[in-house]
mmCIF file of C-alpha atoms in Angstrom:
data_model
loop_
_atom_site.group_PDB
_atom_site.id
_atom_site.type_symbol
_atom_site.label_atom_id
_atom_site.label_comp_id
_atom_site.label_asym_id
_atom_site.label_seq_id
_atom_site.Cartn_x
_atom_site.Cartn_y
_atom_site.Cartn_z
ATOM 1 C CA MET A 92 -0.014 -0.021 0.132
ATOM 2 C CA LYS A 93 2.843 2.395 0.856
ATOM 3 C CA LYS A 94 4.516 1.691 -2.540
ATOM 4 C CA ARG A 95 1.206 2.593 -4.109
ATOM 5 C CA LYS A 96 0.818 5.926 -2.558
ATOM 6 C CA ASN A 97 4.397 6.615 -3.292
ATOM 7 C CA SER A 98 3.910 5.840 -6.895
ATOM 8 C CA GLN A 99 0.934 7.962 -6.922
ATOM 9 C CA ALA A 100 2.726 10.774 -5.367
ATOM 10 C CA ILE A 101 5.650 10.517 -7.917
ATOM 11 C CA VAL A 102 3.475 10.278 -11.002
ATOM 12 C CA ASN A 103 1.482 13.298 -9.814
ATOM 13 C CA ARG A 104 4.771 15.491 -9.371
ATOM 14 C CA LEU A 105 6.114 14.465 -12.471
ATOM 15 C CA VAL A 106 2.829 15.444 -14.268
ATOM 16 C CA ASP A 107 3.198 18.696 -12.306
ATOM 17 C CA LEU A 108 6.628 19.246 -13.537
ATOM 18 C CA GLY A 109 5.322 18.990 -16.990
ATOM 19 C CA CYS A 110 6.159 15.283 -18.005
ATOM 20 C CA PRO A 111 3.462 13.881 -20.182
ATOM 21 C CA VAL A 112 1.706 10.543 -19.037
ATOM 22 C CA SER A 113 2.892 9.276 -22.463
ATOM 23 C CA VAL A 114 6.605 9.746 -21.554
ATOM 24 C CA ILE A 115 6.171 8.227 -18.176
ATOM 25 C CA ALA A 116 4.456 5.208 -19.698
ATOM 26 C CA ASP A 117 6.940 4.624 -22.467
ATOM 27 C CA TYR A 118 9.884 4.992 -19.890
ATOM 28 C CA LEU A 119 8.119 2.227 -17.798
ATOM 29 C CA SER A 120 7.168 0.187 -20.686
ATOM 30 C CA VAL A 121 3.443 0.275 -19.752
ATOM 31 C CA LYS A 122 0.236 1.441 -21.424
ATOM 32 C CA ASP A 123 -0.721 4.984 -20.707
ATOM 33 C CA GLN A 124 -3.904 3.814 -19.078
ATOM 34 C CA HIS A 125 -1.825 2.028 -16.352
ATOM 35 C CA ILE A 126 -0.011 5.356 -15.557
ATOM 36 C CA TYR A 127 -3.651 6.854 -15.379
ATOM 37 C CA GLN A 128 -4.513 4.084 -12.821
ATOM 38 C CA VAL A 129 -1.375 4.926 -10.923
ATOM 39 C CA LYS A 130 -2.156 8.614 -10.851
ATOM 40 C CA ARG A 131 -5.676 7.888 -9.309
ATOM 41 C CA GLY A 132 -4.159 5.528 -6.855
ATOM 42 C CA ALA A 133 -6.158 2.555 -8.039
ATOM 43 C CA VAL A 134 -3.006 0.265 -8.780
ATOM 44 C CA GLY A 135 0.716 0.423 -7.802
ATOM 45 C CA LEU A 136 4.156 -0.526 -9.656
ATOM 46 C CA SER A 137 6.376 -3.470 -9.322
ATOM 47 C CA SER A 138 9.697 -2.829 -7.524
ATOM 48 C CA MET A 139 11.517 -2.623 -10.670
ATOM 49 C CA LYS A 140 9.180 -0.114 -12.424
ATOM 50 C CA PHE A 141 8.909 1.871 -9.312
ATOM 51 C CA GLU A 142 12.918 2.045 -9.090
ATOM 52 C CA ARG A 143 12.659 3.398 -12.893
ATOM 53 C CA LEU A 144 9.937 5.903 -11.986
ATOM 54 C CA GLN A 145 12.236 7.228 -9.212
ATOM 55 C CA SER A 146 14.986 7.665 -11.716
ATOM 56 C CA LEU A 147 12.838 9.379 -14.000
ATOM 57 C CA TYR A 148 11.579 11.689 -11.184
ATOM 58 C CA ASP A 149 15.190 12.658 -10.335
ATOM 59 C CA THR A 150 15.940 13.368 -13.900
ATOM 60 C CA TYR A 151 13.117 15.734 -14.423
ATOM 61 C CA LEU A 152 13.859 17.319 -10.895
ATOM 62 C CA GLN A 153 17.450 18.036 -12.003
ATOM 63 C CA LYS A 154 16.122 19.382 -15.256
ATOM 64 C CA GLU A 155 13.815 21.703 -13.214
ATOM 65 C CA VAL A 156 16.415 22.883 -10.808
ATOM 66 C CA SER A 157 18.592 23.769 -13.885
ATOM 67 C CA ARG A 158 15.866 25.649 -15.580
ATOM 68 C CA GLN A 159 15.288 27.489 -12.506
ATOM 69 C CA GLU A 160 18.774 28.344 -12.065
ATOM 70 C CA MET A 161 18.907 29.683 -15.596
ATOM 71 C CA GLU A 162 16.012 31.789 -15.143
ATOM 72 C CA ASP A 163 17.536 33.348 -12.006
ATOM 73 C CA LYS A 164 20.815 34.240 -13.837
ATOM 74 C CA LEU A 165 18.699 35.953 -16.695
ATOM 75 C CA LYS A 166 16.948 37.868 -14.000
ATOM 76 C CA GLU A 167 20.014 39.102 -12.555
ATOM 77 C CA ARG A 168 21.510 40.000 -15.879
ATOM 78 C CA LYS A 169 18.303 42.086 -16.555
ATOM 79 C CA SER A 170 18.549 43.795 -13.304
ATOM 80 C CA SER A 171 21.976 44.982 -13.497
#
């Protein structure tokens, strides 16, 4: 049950970060419908797929942090 909630939370965060459901599904080698079920909390993921989901999330988080840093640098340049 705990892993199901974690899967649901990670999928929802990925979607919030702009990652399309189809990309998550392709990365985990499952159908889009399965990801929608995970998103709703109806089903969970196997341990291996859960690890891959965490890896995808880490990648997206790094991308988001890098994007945020670039925006901050641009704001600094504009204000100087």
